GROMACS .gro file of N, CA, C and O in nm:
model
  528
    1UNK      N    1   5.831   7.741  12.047
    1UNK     CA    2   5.934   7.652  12.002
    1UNK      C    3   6.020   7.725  11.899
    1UNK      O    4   5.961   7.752  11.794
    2UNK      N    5   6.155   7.765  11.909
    2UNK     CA    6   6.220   7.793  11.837
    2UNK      C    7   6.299   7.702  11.717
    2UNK      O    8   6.342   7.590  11.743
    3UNK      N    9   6.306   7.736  11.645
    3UNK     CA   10   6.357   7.691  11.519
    3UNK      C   11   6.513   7.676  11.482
    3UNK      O   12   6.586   7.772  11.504
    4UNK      N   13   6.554   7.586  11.439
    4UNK     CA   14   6.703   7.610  11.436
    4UNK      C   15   6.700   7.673  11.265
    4UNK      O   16   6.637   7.628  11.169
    5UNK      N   17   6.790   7.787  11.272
    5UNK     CA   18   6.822   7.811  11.145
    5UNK      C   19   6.902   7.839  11.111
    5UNK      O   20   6.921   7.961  11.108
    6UNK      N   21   7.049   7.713  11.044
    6UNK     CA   22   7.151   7.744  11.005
    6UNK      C   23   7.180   7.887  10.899
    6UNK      O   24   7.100   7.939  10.822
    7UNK      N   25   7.352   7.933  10.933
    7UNK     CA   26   7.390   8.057  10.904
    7UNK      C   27   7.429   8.050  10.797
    7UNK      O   28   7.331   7.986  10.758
    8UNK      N   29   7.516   8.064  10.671
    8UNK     CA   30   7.546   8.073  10.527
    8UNK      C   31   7.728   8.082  10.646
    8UNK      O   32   7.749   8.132  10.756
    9UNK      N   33   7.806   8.018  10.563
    9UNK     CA   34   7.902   7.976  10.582
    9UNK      C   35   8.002   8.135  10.558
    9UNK      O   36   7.968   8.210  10.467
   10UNK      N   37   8.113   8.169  10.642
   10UNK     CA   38   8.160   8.290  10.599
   10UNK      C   39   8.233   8.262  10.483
   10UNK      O   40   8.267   8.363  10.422
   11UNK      N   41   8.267   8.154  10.433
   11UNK     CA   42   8.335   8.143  10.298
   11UNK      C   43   8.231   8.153  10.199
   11UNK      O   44   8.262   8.216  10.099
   12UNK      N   45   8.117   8.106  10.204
   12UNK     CA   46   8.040   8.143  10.128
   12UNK      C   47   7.972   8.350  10.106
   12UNK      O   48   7.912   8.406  10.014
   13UNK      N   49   8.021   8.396  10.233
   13UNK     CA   50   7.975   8.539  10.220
   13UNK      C   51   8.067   8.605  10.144
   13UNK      O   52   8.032   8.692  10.065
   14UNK      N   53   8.206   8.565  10.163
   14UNK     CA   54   8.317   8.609  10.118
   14UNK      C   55   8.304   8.598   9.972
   14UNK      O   56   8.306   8.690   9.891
   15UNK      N   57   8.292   8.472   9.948
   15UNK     CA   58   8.270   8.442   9.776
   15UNK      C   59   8.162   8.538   9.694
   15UNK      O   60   8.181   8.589   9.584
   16UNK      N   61   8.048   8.548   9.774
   16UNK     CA   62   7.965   8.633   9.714
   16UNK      C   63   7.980   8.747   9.723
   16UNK      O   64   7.894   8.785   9.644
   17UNK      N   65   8.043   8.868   9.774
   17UNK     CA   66   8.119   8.961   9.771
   17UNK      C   67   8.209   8.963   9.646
   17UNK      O   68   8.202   9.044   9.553
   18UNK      N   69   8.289   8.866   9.658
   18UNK     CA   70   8.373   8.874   9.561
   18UNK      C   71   8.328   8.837   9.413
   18UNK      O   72   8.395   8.854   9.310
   19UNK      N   73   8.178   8.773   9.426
   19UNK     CA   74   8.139   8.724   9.268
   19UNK      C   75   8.089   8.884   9.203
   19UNK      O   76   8.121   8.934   9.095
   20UNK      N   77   7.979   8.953   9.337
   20UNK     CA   78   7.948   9.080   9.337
   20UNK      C   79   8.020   9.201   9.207
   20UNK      O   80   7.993   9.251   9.097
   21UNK      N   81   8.147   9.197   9.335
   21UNK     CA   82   8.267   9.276   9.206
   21UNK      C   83   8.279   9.229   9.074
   21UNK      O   84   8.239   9.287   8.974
   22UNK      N   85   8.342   9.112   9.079
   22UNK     CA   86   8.339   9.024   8.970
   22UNK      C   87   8.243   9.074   8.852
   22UNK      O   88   8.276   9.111   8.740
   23UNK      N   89   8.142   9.067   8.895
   23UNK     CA   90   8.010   9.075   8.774
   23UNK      C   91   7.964   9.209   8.775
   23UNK      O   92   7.855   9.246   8.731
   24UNK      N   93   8.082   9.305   8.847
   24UNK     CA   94   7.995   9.457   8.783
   24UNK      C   95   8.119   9.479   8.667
   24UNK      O   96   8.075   9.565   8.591
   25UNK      N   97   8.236   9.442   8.627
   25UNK     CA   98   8.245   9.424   8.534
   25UNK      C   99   8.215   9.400   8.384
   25UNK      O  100   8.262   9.476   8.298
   26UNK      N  101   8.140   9.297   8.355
   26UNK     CA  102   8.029   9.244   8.295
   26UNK      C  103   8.014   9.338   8.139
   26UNK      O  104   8.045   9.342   8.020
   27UNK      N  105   7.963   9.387   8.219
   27UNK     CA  106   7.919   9.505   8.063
   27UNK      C  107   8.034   9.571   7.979
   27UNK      O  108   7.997   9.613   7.869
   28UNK      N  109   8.170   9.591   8.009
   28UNK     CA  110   8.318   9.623   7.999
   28UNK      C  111   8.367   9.512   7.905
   28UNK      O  112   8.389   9.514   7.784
   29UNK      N  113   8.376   9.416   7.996
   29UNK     CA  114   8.392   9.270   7.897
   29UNK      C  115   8.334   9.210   7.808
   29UNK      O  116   8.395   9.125   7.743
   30UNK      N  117   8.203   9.239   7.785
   30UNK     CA  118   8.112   9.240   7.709
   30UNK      C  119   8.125   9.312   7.529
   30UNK      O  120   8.111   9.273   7.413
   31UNK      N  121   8.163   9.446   7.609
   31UNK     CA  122   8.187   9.509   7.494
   31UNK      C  123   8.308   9.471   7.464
   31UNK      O  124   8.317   9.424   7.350
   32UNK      N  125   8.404   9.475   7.526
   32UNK     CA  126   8.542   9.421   7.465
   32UNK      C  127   8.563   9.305   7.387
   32UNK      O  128   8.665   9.290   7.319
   33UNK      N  129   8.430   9.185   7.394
   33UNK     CA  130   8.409   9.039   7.337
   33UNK      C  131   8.364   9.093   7.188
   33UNK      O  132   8.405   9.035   7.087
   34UNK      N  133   8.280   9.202   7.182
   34UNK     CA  134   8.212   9.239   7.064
   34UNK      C  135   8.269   9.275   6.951
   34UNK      O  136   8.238   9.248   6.835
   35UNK      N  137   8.408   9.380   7.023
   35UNK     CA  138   8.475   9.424   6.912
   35UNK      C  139   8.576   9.330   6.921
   35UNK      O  140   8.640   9.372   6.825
   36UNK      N  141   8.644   9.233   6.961
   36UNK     CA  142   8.692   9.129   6.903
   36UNK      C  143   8.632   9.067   6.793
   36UNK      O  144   8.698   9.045   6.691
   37UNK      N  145   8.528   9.041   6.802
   37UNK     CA  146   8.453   8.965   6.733
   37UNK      C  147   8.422   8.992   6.566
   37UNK      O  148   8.415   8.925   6.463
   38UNK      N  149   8.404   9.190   6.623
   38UNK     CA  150   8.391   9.248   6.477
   38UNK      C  151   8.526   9.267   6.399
   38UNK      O  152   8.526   9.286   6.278
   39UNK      N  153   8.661   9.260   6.486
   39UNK     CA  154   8.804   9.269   6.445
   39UNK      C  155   8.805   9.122   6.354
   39UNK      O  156   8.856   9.113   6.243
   40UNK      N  157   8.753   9.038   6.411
   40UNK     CA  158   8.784   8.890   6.320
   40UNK      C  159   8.672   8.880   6.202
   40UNK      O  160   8.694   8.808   6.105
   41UNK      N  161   8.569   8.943   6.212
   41UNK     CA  162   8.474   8.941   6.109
   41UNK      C  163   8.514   9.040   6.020
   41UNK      O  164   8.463   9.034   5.908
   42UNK      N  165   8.608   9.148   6.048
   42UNK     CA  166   8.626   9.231   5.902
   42UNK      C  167   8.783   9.125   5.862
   42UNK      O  168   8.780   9.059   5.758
   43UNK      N  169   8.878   9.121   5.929
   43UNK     CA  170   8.934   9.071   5.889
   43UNK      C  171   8.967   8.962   5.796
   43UNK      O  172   9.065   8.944   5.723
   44UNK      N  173   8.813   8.860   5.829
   44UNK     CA  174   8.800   8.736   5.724
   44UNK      C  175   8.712   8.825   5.607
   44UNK      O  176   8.730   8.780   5.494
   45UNK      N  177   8.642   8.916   5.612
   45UNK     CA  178   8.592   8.983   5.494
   45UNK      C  179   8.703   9.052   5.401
   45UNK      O  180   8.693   9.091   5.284
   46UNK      N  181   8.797   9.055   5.476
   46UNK     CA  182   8.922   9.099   5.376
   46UNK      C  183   9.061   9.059   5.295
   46UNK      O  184   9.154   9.104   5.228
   47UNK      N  185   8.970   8.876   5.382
   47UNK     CA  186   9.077   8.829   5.344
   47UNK      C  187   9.208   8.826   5.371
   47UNK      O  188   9.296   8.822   5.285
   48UNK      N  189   9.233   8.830   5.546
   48UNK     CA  190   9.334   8.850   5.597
   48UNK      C  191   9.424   8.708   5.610
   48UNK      O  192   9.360   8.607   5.637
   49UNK      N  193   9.571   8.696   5.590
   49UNK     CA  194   9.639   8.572   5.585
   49UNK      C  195   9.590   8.491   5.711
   49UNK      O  196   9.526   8.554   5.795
   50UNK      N  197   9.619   8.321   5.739
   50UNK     CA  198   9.574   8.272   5.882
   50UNK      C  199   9.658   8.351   5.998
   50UNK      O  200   9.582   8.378   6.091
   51UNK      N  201   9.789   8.396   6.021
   51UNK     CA  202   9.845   8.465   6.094
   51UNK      C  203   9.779   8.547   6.189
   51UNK      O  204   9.793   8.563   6.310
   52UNK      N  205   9.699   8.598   6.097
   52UNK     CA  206   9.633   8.744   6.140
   52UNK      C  207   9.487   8.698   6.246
   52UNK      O  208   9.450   8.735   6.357
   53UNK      N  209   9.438   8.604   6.150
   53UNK     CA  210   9.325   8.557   6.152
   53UNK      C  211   9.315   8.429   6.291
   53UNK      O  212   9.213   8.381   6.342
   54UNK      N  213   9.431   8.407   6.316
   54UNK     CA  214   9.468   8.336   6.459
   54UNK      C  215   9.506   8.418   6.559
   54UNK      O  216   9.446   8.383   6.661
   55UNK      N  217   9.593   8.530   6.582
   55UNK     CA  218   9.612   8.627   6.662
   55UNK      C  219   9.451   8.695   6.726
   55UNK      O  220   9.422   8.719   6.843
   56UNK      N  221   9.351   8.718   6.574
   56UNK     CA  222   9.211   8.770   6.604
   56UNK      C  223   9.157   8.697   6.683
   56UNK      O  224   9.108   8.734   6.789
   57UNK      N  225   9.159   8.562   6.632
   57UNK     CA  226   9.070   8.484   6.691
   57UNK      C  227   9.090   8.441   6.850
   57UNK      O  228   9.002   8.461   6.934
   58UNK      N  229   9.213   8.383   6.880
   58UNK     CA  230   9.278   8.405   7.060
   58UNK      C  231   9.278   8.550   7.113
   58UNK      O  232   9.308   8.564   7.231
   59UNK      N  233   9.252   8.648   7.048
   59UNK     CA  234   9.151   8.780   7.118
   59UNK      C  235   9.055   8.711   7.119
   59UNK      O  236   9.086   8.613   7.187
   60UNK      N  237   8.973   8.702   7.091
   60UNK     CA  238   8.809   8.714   7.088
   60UNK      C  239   8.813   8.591   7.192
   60UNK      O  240   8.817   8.646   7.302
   61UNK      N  241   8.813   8.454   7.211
   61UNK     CA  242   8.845   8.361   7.293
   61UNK      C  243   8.925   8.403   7.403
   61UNK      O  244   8.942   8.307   7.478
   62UNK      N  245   8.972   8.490   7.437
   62UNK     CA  246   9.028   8.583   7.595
   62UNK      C  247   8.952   8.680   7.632
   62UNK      O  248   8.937   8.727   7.745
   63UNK      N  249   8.887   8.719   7.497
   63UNK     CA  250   8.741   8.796   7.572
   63UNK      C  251   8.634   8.763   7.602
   63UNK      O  252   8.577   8.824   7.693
   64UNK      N  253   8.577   8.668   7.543
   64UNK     CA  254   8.470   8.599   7.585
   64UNK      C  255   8.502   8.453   7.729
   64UNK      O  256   8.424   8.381   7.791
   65UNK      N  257   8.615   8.463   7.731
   65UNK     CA  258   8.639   8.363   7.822
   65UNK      C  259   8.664   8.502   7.949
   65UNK      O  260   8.593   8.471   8.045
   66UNK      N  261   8.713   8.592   7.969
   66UNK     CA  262   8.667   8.725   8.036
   66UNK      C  263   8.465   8.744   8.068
   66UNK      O  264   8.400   8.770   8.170
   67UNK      N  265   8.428   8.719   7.935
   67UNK     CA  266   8.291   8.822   8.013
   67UNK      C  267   8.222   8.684   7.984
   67UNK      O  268   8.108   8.700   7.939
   68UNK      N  269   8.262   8.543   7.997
   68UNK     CA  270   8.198   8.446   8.045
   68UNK      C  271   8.209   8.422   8.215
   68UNK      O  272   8.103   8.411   8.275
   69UNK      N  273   8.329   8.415   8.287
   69UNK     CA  274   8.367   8.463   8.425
   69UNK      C  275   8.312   8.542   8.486
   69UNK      O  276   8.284   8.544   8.606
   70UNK      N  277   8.285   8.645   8.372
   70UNK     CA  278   8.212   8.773   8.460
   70UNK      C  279   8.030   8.744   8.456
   70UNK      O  280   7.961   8.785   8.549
   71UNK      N  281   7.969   8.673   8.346
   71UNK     CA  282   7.815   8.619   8.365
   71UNK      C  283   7.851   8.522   8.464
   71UNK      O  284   7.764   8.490   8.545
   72UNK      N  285   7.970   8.467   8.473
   72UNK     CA  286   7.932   8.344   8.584
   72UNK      C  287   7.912   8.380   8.728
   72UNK      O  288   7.852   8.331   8.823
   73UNK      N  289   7.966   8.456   8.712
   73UNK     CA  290   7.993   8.568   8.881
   73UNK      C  291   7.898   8.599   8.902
   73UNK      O  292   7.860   8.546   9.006
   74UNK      N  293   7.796   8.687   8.841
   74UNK     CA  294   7.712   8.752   8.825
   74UNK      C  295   7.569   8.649   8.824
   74UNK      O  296   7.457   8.684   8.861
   75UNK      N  297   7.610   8.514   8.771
   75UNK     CA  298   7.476   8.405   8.797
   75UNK      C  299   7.484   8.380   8.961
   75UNK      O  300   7.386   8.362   9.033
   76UNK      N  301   7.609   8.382   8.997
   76UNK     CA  302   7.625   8.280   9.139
   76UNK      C  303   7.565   8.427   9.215
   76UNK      O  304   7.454   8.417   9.268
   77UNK      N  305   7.613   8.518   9.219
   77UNK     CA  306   7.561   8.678   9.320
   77UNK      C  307   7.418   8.680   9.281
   77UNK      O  308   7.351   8.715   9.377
   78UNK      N  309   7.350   8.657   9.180
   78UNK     CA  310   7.239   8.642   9.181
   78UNK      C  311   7.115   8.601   9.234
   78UNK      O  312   7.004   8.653   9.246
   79UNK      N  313   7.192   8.440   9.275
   79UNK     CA  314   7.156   8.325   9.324
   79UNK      C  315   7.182   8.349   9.417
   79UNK      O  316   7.112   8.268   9.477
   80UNK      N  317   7.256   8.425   9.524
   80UNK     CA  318   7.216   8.469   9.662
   80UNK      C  319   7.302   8.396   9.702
   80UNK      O  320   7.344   8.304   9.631
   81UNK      N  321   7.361   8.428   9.863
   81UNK     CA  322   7.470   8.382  10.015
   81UNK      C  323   7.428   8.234  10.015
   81UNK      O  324   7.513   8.147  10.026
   82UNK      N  325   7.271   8.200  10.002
   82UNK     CA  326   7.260   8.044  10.032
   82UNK      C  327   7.290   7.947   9.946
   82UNK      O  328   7.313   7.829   9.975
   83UNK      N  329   7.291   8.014   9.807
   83UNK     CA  330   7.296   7.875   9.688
   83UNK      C  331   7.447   7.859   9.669
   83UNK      O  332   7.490   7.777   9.588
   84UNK      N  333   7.540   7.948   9.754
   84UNK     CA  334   7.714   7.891   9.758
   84UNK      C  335   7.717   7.762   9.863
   84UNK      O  336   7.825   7.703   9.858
   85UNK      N  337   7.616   7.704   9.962
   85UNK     CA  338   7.606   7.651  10.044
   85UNK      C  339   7.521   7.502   9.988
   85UNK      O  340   7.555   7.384   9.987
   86UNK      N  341   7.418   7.561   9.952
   86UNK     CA  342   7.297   7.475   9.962
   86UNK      C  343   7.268   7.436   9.838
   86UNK      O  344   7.229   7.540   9.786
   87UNK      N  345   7.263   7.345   9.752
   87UNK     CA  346   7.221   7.295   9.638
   87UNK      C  347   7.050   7.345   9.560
   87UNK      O  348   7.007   7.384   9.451
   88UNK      N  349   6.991   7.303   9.720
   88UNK     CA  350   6.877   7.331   9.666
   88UNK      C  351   6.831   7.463   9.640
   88UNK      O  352   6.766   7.488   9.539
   89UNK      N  353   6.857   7.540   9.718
   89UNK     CA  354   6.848   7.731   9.690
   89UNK      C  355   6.931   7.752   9.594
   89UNK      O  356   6.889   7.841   9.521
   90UNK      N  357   7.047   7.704   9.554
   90UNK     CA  358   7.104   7.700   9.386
   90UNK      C  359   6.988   7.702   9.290
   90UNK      O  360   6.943   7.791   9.218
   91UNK      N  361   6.953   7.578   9.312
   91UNK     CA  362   6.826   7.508   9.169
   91UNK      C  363   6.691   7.587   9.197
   91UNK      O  364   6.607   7.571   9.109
   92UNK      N  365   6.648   7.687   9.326
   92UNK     CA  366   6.535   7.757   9.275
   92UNK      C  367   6.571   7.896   9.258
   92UNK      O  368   6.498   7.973   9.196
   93UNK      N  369   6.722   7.945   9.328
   93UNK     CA  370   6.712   8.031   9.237
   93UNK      C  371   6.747   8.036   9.106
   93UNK      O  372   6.779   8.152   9.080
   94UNK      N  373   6.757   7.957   8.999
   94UNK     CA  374   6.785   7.918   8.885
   94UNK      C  375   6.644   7.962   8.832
   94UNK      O  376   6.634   8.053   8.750
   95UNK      N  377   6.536   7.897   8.881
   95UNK     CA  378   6.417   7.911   8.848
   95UNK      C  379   6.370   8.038   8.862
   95UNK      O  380   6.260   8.052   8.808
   96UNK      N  381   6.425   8.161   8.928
   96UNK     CA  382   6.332   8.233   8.929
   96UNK      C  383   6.380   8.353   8.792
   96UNK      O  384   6.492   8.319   8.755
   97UNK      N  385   6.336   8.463   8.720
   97UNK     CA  386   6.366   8.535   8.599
   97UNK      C  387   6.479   8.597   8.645
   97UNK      O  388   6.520   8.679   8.563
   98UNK      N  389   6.539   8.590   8.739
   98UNK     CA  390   6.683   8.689   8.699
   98UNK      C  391   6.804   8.571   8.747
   98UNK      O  392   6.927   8.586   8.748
   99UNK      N  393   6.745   8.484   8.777
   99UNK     CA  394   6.832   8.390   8.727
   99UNK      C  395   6.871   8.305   8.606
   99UNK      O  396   6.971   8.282   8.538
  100UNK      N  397   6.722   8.262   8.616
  100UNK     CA  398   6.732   8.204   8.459
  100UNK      C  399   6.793   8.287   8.336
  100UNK      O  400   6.853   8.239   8.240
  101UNK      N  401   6.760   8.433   8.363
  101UNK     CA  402   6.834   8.501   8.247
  101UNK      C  403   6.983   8.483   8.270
  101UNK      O  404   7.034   8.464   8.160
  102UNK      N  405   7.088   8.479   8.383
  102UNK     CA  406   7.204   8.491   8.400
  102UNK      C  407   7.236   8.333   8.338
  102UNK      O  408   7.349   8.320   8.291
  103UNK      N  409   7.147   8.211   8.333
  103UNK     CA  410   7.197   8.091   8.321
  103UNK      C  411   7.193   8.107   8.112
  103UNK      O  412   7.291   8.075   8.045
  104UNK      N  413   7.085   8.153   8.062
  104UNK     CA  414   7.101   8.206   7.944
  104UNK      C  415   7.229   8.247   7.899
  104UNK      O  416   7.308   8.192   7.823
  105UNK      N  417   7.235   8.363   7.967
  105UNK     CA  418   7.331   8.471   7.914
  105UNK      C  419   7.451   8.356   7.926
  105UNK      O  420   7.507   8.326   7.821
  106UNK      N  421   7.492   8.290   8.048
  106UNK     CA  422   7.589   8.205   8.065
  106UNK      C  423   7.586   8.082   7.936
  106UNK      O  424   7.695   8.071   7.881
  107UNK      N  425   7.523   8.028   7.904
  107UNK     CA  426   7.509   7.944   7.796
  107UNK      C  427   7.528   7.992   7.708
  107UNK      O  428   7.623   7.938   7.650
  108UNK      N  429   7.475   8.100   7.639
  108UNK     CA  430   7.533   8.139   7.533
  108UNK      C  431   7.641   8.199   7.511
  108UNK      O  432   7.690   8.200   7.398
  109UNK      N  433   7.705   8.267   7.628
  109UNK     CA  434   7.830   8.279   7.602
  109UNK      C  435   7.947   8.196   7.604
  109UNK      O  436   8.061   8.229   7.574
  110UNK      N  437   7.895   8.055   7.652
  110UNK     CA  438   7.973   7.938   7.635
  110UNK      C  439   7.989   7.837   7.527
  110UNK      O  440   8.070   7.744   7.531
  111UNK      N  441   7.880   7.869   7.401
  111UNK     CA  442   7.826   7.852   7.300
  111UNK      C  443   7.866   7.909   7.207
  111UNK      O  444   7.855   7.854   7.098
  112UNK      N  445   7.943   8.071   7.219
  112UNK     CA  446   7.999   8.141   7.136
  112UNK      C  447   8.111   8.113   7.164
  112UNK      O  448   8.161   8.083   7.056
  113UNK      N  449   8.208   8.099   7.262
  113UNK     CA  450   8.328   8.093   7.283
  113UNK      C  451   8.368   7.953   7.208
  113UNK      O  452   8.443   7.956   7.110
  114UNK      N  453   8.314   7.827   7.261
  114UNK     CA  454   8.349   7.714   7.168
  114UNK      C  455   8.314   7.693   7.071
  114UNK      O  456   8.387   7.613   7.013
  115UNK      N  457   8.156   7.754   6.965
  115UNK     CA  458   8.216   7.803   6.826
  115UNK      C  459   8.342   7.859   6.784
  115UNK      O  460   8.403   7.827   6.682
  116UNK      N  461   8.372   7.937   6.863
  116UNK     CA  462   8.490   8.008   6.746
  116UNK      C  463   8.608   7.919   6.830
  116UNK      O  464   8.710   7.923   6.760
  117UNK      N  465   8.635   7.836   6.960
  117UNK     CA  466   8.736   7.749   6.949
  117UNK      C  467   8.735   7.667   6.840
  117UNK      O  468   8.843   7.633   6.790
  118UNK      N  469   8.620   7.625   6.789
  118UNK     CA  470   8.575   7.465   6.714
  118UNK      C  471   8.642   7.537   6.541
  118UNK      O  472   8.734   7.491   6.473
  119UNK      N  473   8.551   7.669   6.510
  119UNK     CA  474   8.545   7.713   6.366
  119UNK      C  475   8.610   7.862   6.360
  119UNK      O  476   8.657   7.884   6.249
  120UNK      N  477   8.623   7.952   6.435
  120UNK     CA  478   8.736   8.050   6.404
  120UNK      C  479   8.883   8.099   6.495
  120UNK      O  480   8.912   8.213   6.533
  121UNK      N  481   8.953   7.984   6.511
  121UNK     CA  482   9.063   7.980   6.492
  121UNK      C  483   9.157   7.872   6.378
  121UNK      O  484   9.175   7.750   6.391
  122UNK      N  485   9.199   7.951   6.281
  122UNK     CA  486   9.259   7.862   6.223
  122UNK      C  487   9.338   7.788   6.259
  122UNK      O  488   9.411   7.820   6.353
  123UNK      N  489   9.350   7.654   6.190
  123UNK     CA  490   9.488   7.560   6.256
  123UNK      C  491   9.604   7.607   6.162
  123UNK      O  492   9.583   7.598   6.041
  124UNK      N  493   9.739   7.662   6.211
  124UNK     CA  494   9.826   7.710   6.115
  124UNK      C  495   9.922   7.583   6.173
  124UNK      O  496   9.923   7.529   6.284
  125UNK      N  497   9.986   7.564   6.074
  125UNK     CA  498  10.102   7.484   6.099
  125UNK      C  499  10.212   7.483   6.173
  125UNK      O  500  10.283   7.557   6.105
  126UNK      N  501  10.289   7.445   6.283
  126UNK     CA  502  10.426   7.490   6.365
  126UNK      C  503  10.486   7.495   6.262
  126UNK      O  504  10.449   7.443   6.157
  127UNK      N  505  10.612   7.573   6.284
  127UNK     CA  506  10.725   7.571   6.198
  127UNK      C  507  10.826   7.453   6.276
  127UNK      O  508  10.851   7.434   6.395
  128UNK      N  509  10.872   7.382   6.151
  128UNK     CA  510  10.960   7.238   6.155
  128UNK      C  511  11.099   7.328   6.205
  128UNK      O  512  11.145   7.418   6.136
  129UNK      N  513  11.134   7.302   6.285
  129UNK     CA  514  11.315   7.329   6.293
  129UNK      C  515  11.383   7.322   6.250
  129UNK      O  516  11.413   7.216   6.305
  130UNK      N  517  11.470   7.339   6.176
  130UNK     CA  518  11.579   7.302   6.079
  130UNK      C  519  11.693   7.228   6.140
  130UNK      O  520  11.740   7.276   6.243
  131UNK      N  521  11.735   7.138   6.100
  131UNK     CA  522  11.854   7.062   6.186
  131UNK      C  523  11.964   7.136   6.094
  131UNK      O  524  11.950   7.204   5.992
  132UNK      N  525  12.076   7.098   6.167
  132UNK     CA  526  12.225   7.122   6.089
  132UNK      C  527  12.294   7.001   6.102
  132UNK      O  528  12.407   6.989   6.055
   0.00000   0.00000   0.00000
């Protein structure tokens, strides 16, 4: 008796290919999130005006929103051709250690990014227009 055993969808092969690339990135963006990070941490150690200190900070929030894309890529290629399809091969590969680390890594880099949306970007004021 043969078995029927559905195929993984070609949009789903395609996607995982493309998460593939996606997440060899990763380590690039990574570092690029870091030294943002250390650009806004010397900067508030020096007491830089908010100007400065808002320009830093929308770096660091374009980099971590970069090598958050790139852990996310890198969770879904992880998780294998079936869990773009199937819910449930999603949720065990979640469970197994090189997933769960990618769902980590993904959390916390979503954790750092909306800290510093929430607490390091300053709110600077628009400038009012001047009428005539």
């Amino acid at each position: 008796m043969a078995f029927f055993r559905p195929r993984v969808s070609r949009e789903a092969e395609v996607r995982y290919h493309a998460d593939q690339e996606i997440s060899k990135s990763y380590p690039e963006l990574l570092d690029k999130a870091r030294q943002a990070e250390e650009t806004l941490l010397e900067l508030r150690a020096a007491a830089a005006d908010d100007i400065e200190l808002l320009a830093a900070g929308r770096e660091l929030d374009r980099a971590l929103t970069g090598a958050l894309r790139a852990a996310e890529a890198g969770q879904r290629a992880t998780f294998g051709v079936k869990a773009y399809d199937d819910r449930i091969a999603r949720r065990k590969a979640r469970a197994t250690p090189d997933g769960r680390m990618w769902t980590d890594e993904v959390d916390r880099l979503r954790t750092l990014r909306e800290a510093n949306r929430l607490w390091g970007i300053p709110s600077v004021p628009r400038p009012v227009p001047t009428t005539r």
